[in-house]
Amino acid sequence: MSGKLFLVPTPIGNLEDMTFRAIRILKECDLILAEDTRTSAPMLKHFGIDKKVFSHHQHNEHKATSEIIKFLNEGQKIALISDAGTPAISDPGFFLVREAIKNEIAVECLPGATAFVPALVNSGLPADAFCFEGFLPVKKGRQTKFKKLAEEDRTIILYESPHRLLKTLEEFAQYLGADRQASVSRELTKMFEETVRGTLVEIKTHFENNTLKGEFVICIAGKSVTKSKNKYDDAEE
């Protein structure tokens, strides 16, 4: 009888965001696949989870997947976690899930932490329709991607690293317009959580004069969204 593959989200910062169900599944499974065992070890220890943990990351997932499928076909229950957030969202996981489905193995994804949802909801930008781009191409296809996103009507969401943030904001201002409304969140759920809202140029200026630290989530208004006046503007008129 086939086993089951569980995709288990883990906190993106604050350990209080771990769900009771996630803890139970990790305690009940036969083994855990972790993006980086060194990163996951303190979290697992904190919740009293003592299981075999194996590395499963972008550099070994194709090679390791056949062995994992074998274990699943033998009836084992296996949980996949990433360093933070939901597996397969800009993290390893997609290839393993696809192969499990091909082999008619049950796959179950638990709801839980992910960075782009709170960043979007907290941005003040329309959340009824959006596109998630993950990380932009570093070189090949980068210009083409900007040109495509310039025509996007939905709210645009993407992840960015500290050392590329200013360059990315500058390029977005170039292709989408310096006055395009946006929001940038960093260190979500952590002690120094910060969200900066304004035009792309205003946000870039802010981070030019502040320390760039942590992982960043950028939310940008779609082409069809214009800056609306607030009640204070109306009152002044």
mmCIF file of C-alpha atoms in Angstrom:
data_model
loop_
_atom_site.group_PDB
_atom_site.id
_atom_site.type_symbol
_atom_site.label_atom_id
_atom_site.label_comp_id
_atom_site.label_asym_id
_atom_site.label_seq_id
_atom_site.Cartn_x
_atom_site.Cartn_y
_atom_site.Cartn_z
ATOM 1 C CA MET A 1 0.000 0.000 0.000
ATOM 2 C CA SER A 2 1.355 3.421 -0.959
ATOM 3 C CA GLY A 3 2.344 5.888 1.689
ATOM 4 C CA LYS A 4 1.608 9.589 1.678
ATOM 5 C CA LEU A 5 3.536 12.772 1.005
ATOM 6 C CA PHE A 6 2.750 15.711 3.288
ATOM 7 C CA LEU A 7 3.755 19.280 2.418
ATOM 8 C CA VAL A 8 4.120 21.045 5.750
ATOM 9 C CA PRO A 9 4.514 24.842 5.995
ATOM 10 C CA THR A 10 6.846 26.118 8.699
ATOM 11 C CA PRO A 11 7.029 29.605 10.273
ATOM 12 C CA ILE A 12 8.707 32.335 8.229
ATOM 13 C CA GLY A 13 10.003 33.880 11.441
ATOM 14 C CA ASN A 14 7.734 33.746 14.458
ATOM 15 C CA LEU A 15 7.528 30.179 15.819
ATOM 16 C CA GLU A 16 4.055 30.902 17.198
ATOM 17 C CA ASP A 17 2.783 30.667 13.613
ATOM 18 C CA MET A 18 3.310 26.885 13.564
ATOM 19 C CA THR A 19 -0.030 25.059 13.502
ATOM 20 C CA PHE A 20 -1.054 22.241 15.852
ATOM 21 C CA ARG A 21 -1.759 20.070 12.817
ATOM 22 C CA ALA A 22 1.693 20.669 11.351
ATOM 23 C CA ILE A 23 3.333 19.599 14.622
ATOM 24 C CA ARG A 24 1.184 16.461 14.775
ATOM 25 C CA ILE A 25 1.959 15.453 11.189
ATOM 26 C CA LEU A 26 5.701 15.941 11.690
ATOM 27 C CA LYS A 27 5.586 13.809 14.834
ATOM 28 C CA GLU A 28 3.584 11.048 13.152
ATOM 29 C CA CYS A 29 5.476 10.764 9.859
ATOM 30 C CA ASP A 30 8.244 8.240 9.246
ATOM 31 C CA LEU A 31 10.787 10.770 8.055
ATOM 32 C CA ILE A 32 11.160 14.466 7.238
ATOM 33 C CA LEU A 33 12.688 16.029 4.141
ATOM 34 C CA ALA A 34 14.197 19.437 4.908
ATOM 35 C CA GLU A 35 15.684 22.044 2.618
ATOM 36 C CA ASP A 36 18.551 22.583 5.088
ATOM 37 C CA THR A 37 18.772 20.243 8.080
ATOM 38 C CA ARG A 38 20.843 22.794 10.002
ATOM 39 C CA THR A 39 18.115 25.406 9.634
ATOM 40 C CA SER A 40 15.249 23.069 10.483
ATOM 41 C CA ALA A 41 16.928 21.409 13.480
ATOM 42 C CA PRO A 42 16.274 24.227 16.027
ATOM 43 C CA MET A 43 12.638 24.504 14.939
ATOM 44 C CA LEU A 44 12.042 20.754 15.188
ATOM 45 C CA LYS A 45 13.723 20.633 18.587
ATOM 46 C CA HIS A 46 11.590 23.548 19.811
ATOM 47 C CA PHE A 47 8.427 21.561 19.100
ATOM 48 C CA GLY A 48 9.780 18.282 20.449
ATOM 49 C CA ILE A 49 9.890 16.591 17.042
ATOM 50 C CA ASP A 50 12.454 13.774 16.971
ATOM 51 C CA LYS A 51 12.463 12.167 13.533
ATOM 52 C CA LYS A 52 14.925 11.162 10.836
ATOM 53 C CA VAL A 53 15.643 14.247 8.738
ATOM 54 C CA PHE A 54 17.155 14.146 5.265
ATOM 55 C CA SER A 55 18.249 17.003 3.020
ATOM 56 C CA HIS A 56 16.048 17.774 0.031
ATOM 57 C CA HIS A 57 17.062 20.912 -1.830
ATOM 58 C CA GLN A 58 17.308 22.286 -5.363
ATOM 59 C CA HIS A 59 20.704 20.694 -5.957
ATOM 60 C CA ASN A 60 19.720 17.112 -5.106
ATOM 61 C CA GLU A 61 15.928 16.901 -5.556
ATOM 62 C CA HIS A 62 16.033 15.283 -8.998
ATOM 63 C CA LYS A 63 18.535 12.658 -7.890
ATOM 64 C CA ALA A 64 16.832 11.976 -4.546
ATOM 65 C CA THR A 65 13.236 11.850 -5.782
ATOM 66 C CA SER A 66 13.380 8.287 -7.155
ATOM 67 C CA GLU A 67 14.507 7.011 -3.741
ATOM 68 C CA ILE A 68 11.771 8.997 -1.991
ATOM 69 C CA ILE A 69 9.136 7.584 -4.369
ATOM 70 C CA LYS A 70 10.412 4.123 -3.507
ATOM 71 C CA PHE A 71 9.928 4.782 0.223
ATOM 72 C CA LEU A 72 6.438 6.145 -0.427
ATOM 73 C CA ASN A 73 5.516 3.063 -2.469
ATOM 74 C CA GLU A 74 6.620 0.958 0.484
ATOM 75 C CA GLY A 75 3.970 2.661 2.600
ATOM 76 C CA GLN A 76 5.991 5.318 4.418
ATOM 77 C CA LYS A 77 4.572 8.684 5.394
ATOM 78 C CA ILE A 78 6.988 11.450 4.447
ATOM 79 C CA ALA A 79 6.789 15.160 5.287
ATOM 80 C CA LEU A 80 8.497 17.852 3.218
ATOM 81 C CA ILE A 81 9.408 21.187 4.786
ATOM 82 C CA SER A 82 11.355 24.180 3.494
ATOM 83 C CA ASP A 83 13.584 26.500 5.495
ATOM 84 C CA ALA A 84 10.595 28.791 6.000
ATOM 85 C CA GLY A 85 7.085 28.977 4.607
ATOM 86 C CA THR A 86 5.240 26.588 2.308
ATOM 87 C CA PRO A 87 7.232 24.057 0.247
ATOM 88 C CA ALA A 88 7.280 24.625 -3.539
ATOM 89 C CA ILE A 89 6.582 28.372 -3.217
ATOM 90 C CA SER A 90 9.966 29.633 -4.510
ATOM 91 C CA ASP A 91 11.396 26.586 -2.726
ATOM 92 C CA PRO A 92 11.998 22.921 -3.653
ATOM 93 C CA GLY A 93 8.930 20.705 -3.795
ATOM 94 C CA PHE A 94 7.280 20.955 -7.209
ATOM 95 C CA PHE A 95 9.294 18.157 -8.820
ATOM 96 C CA LEU A 96 8.676 15.742 -5.938
ATOM 97 C CA VAL A 97 4.935 16.505 -5.892
ATOM 98 C CA ARG A 98 4.680 15.969 -9.652
ATOM 99 C CA GLU A 99 6.479 12.626 -9.464
ATOM 100 C CA ALA A 100 4.350 11.479 -6.531
ATOM 101 C CA ILE A 101 1.175 12.277 -8.483
ATOM 102 C CA LYS A 102 2.547 10.425 -11.541
ATOM 103 C CA ASN A 103 3.055 7.392 -9.306
ATOM 104 C CA GLU A 104 -0.484 7.682 -7.896
ATOM 105 C CA ILE A 105 0.801 8.473 -4.414
ATOM 106 C CA ALA A 106 -1.423 10.563 -2.162
ATOM 107 C CA VAL A 107 -0.238 14.132 -1.616
ATOM 108 C CA GLU A 108 -1.595 16.416 1.093
ATOM 109 C CA CYS A 109 -0.610 20.064 1.575
ATOM 110 C CA LEU A 110 -1.317 21.691 4.925
ATOM 111 C CA PRO A 111 -2.290 25.364 5.072
ATOM 112 C CA GLY A 112 0.171 27.601 6.821
ATOM 113 C CA ALA A 113 2.755 30.341 6.696
ATOM 114 C CA THR A 114 3.910 31.951 3.472
ATOM 115 C CA ALA A 115 5.420 35.401 3.041
ATOM 116 C CA PHE A 116 3.561 36.805 0.050
ATOM 117 C CA VAL A 117 0.017 36.575 1.477
ATOM 118 C CA PRO A 118 0.509 38.834 4.537
ATOM 119 C CA ALA A 119 2.627 41.198 2.434
ATOM 120 C CA LEU A 120 -0.177 41.520 -0.118
ATOM 121 C CA VAL A 121 -2.966 41.958 2.417
ATOM 122 C CA ASN A 122 -0.901 44.495 4.356
ATOM 123 C CA SER A 123 0.073 46.465 1.245
ATOM 124 C CA GLY A 124 -3.248 48.236 0.773
ATOM 125 C CA LEU A 125 -3.176 47.269 -2.907
ATOM 126 C CA PRO A 126 -6.020 45.309 -4.562
ATOM 127 C CA ALA A 127 -5.941 41.685 -3.430
ATOM 128 C CA ASP A 128 -8.889 40.354 -5.423
ATOM 129 C CA ALA A 129 -6.620 39.518 -8.374
ATOM 130 C CA PHE A 130 -2.834 39.232 -8.318
ATOM 131 C CA CYS A 131 0.097 37.487 -9.962
ATOM 132 C CA PHE A 132 2.947 35.962 -7.981
ATOM 133 C CA GLU A 133 6.301 36.012 -9.773
ATOM 134 C CA GLY A 134 8.604 34.587 -7.107
ATOM 135 C CA PHE A 135 12.187 35.709 -7.831
ATOM 136 C CA LEU A 136 12.839 37.550 -11.085
ATOM 137 C CA PRO A 137 15.454 36.212 -13.529
ATOM 138 C CA VAL A 138 18.874 37.558 -12.579
ATOM 139 C CA LYS A 139 20.138 37.932 -16.160
ATOM 140 C CA LYS A 140 18.564 36.009 -19.034
ATOM 141 C CA GLY A 141 14.973 37.048 -19.643
ATOM 142 C CA ARG A 142 14.996 39.823 -17.057
ATOM 143 C CA GLN A 143 14.266 42.681 -19.477
ATOM 144 C CA THR A 144 11.542 40.670 -21.179
ATOM 145 C CA LYS A 145 9.926 39.995 -17.805
ATOM 146 C CA PHE A 146 9.843 43.706 -16.918
ATOM 147 C CA LYS A 147 8.221 44.555 -20.255
ATOM 148 C CA LYS A 148 5.580 41.877 -19.690
ATOM 149 C CA LEU A 149 4.834 43.026 -16.135
ATOM 150 C CA ALA A 150 4.456 46.608 -17.352
ATOM 151 C CA GLU A 151 1.243 45.472 -19.070
ATOM 152 C CA GLU A 152 -0.076 43.553 -16.047
ATOM 153 C CA ASP A 153 -3.393 44.813 -14.631
ATOM 154 C CA ARG A 154 -3.289 42.678 -11.489
ATOM 155 C CA THR A 155 -1.247 43.425 -8.378
ATOM 156 C CA ILE A 156 2.288 42.080 -8.887
ATOM 157 C CA ILE A 157 4.044 40.208 -6.078
ATOM 158 C CA LEU A 158 7.645 39.044 -6.032
ATOM 159 C CA TYR A 159 10.477 38.156 -3.698
ATOM 160 C CA GLU A 160 13.840 39.904 -3.681
ATOM 161 C CA SER A 161 17.139 39.647 -1.831
ATOM 162 C CA PRO A 162 18.780 42.604 -0.029
ATOM 163 C CA HIS A 163 21.655 43.030 -2.484
ATOM 164 C CA ARG A 164 19.321 43.274 -5.514
ATOM 165 C CA LEU A 165 16.447 45.267 -4.002
ATOM 166 C CA LEU A 166 17.514 48.768 -5.062
ATOM 167 C CA LYS A 167 18.348 47.657 -8.588
ATOM 168 C CA THR A 168 14.991 45.907 -8.926
ATOM 169 C CA LEU A 169 13.043 48.933 -7.652
ATOM 170 C CA GLU A 170 14.955 51.173 -10.071
ATOM 171 C CA GLU A 171 14.169 48.887 -13.001
ATOM 172 C CA PHE A 172 10.502 48.697 -12.074
ATOM 173 C CA ALA A 173 10.373 52.494 -11.923
ATOM 174 C CA GLN A 174 11.953 52.587 -15.387
ATOM 175 C CA TYR A 175 9.520 50.126 -16.990
ATOM 176 C CA LEU A 176 6.322 50.767 -14.988
ATOM 177 C CA GLY A 177 6.723 54.458 -14.137
ATOM 178 C CA ALA A 178 8.286 56.164 -11.149
ATOM 179 C CA ASP A 179 4.893 57.058 -9.665
ATOM 180 C CA ARG A 180 3.505 53.499 -9.687
ATOM 181 C CA GLN A 181 2.160 52.642 -6.217
ATOM 182 C CA ALA A 182 3.908 49.833 -4.380
ATOM 183 C CA SER A 183 4.647 48.277 -1.012
ATOM 184 C CA VAL A 184 7.776 46.532 0.244
ATOM 185 C CA SER A 185 7.766 44.311 3.332
ATOM 186 C CA ARG A 186 10.774 42.811 5.044
ATOM 187 C CA GLU A 187 11.434 40.582 8.058
ATOM 188 C CA LEU A 188 7.769 39.532 8.155
ATOM 189 C CA THR A 189 6.598 38.156 11.542
ATOM 190 C CA LYS A 190 9.987 38.996 13.094
ATOM 191 C CA MET A 191 11.032 41.640 15.625
ATOM 192 C CA PHE A 192 12.089 44.221 13.027
ATOM 193 C CA GLU A 193 9.188 43.686 10.625
ATOM 194 C CA GLU A 194 8.723 46.677 8.353
ATOM 195 C CA THR A 195 6.368 47.634 5.517
ATOM 196 C CA VAL A 196 7.055 50.717 3.399
ATOM 197 C CA ARG A 197 4.318 52.026 1.093
ATOM 198 C CA GLY A 198 4.407 54.728 -1.588
ATOM 199 C CA THR A 199 5.598 55.183 -5.142
ATOM 200 C CA LEU A 200 8.443 53.065 -6.458
ATOM 201 C CA VAL A 201 10.785 56.065 -6.253
ATOM 202 C CA GLU A 202 9.723 56.914 -2.693
ATOM 203 C CA ILE A 203 10.299 53.359 -1.549
ATOM 204 C CA LYS A 204 13.682 53.177 -3.271
ATOM 205 C CA THR A 205 14.732 56.426 -1.561
ATOM 206 C CA HIS A 206 13.703 55.016 1.812
ATOM 207 C CA PHE A 207 15.828 51.899 1.432
ATOM 208 C CA GLU A 208 18.764 53.862 0.050
ATOM 209 C CA ASN A 209 18.928 55.547 3.450
ATOM 210 C CA ASN A 210 18.264 52.495 5.620
ATOM 211 C CA THR A 211 19.908 49.169 6.292
ATOM 212 C CA LEU A 212 19.017 46.467 3.795
ATOM 213 C CA LYS A 213 18.531 43.313 5.838
ATOM 214 C CA GLY A 214 16.233 40.312 5.627
ATOM 215 C CA GLU A 215 14.090 38.869 2.875
ATOM 216 C CA PHE A 216 11.902 41.303 0.933
ATOM 217 C CA VAL A 217 8.420 40.982 -0.586
ATOM 218 C CA ILE A 218 7.547 43.584 -3.227
ATOM 219 C CA CYS A 219 3.923 44.319 -4.120
ATOM 220 C CA ILE A 220 3.217 46.650 -7.062
ATOM 221 C CA ALA A 221 -0.103 48.028 -8.263
ATOM 222 C CA GLY A 222 -1.291 46.809 -11.629
ATOM 223 C CA LYS A 223 -1.398 49.090 -14.662
ATOM 224 C CA SER A 224 -5.118 49.814 -14.324
ATOM 225 C CA VAL A 225 -4.885 50.968 -10.696
ATOM 226 C CA THR A 226 -4.549 54.712 -10.172
ATOM 227 C CA LYS A 227 -3.760 56.487 -6.975
ATOM 228 C CA SER A 228 -7.060 57.326 -5.291
ATOM 229 C CA LYS A 229 -7.614 60.432 -3.240
ATOM 230 C CA ASN A 230 -8.255 59.959 0.445
ATOM 231 C CA LYS A 231 -10.814 61.795 2.525
ATOM 232 C CA TYR A 232 -8.281 64.435 3.538
ATOM 233 C CA ASP A 233 -7.664 65.353 -0.114
ATOM 234 C CA ASP A 234 -11.401 65.648 -0.641
ATOM 235 C CA ALA A 235 -11.758 67.803 2.477
ATOM 236 C CA GLU A 236 -9.054 70.191 1.274
ATOM 237 C CA GLU A 237 -10.914 70.672 -1.985
#
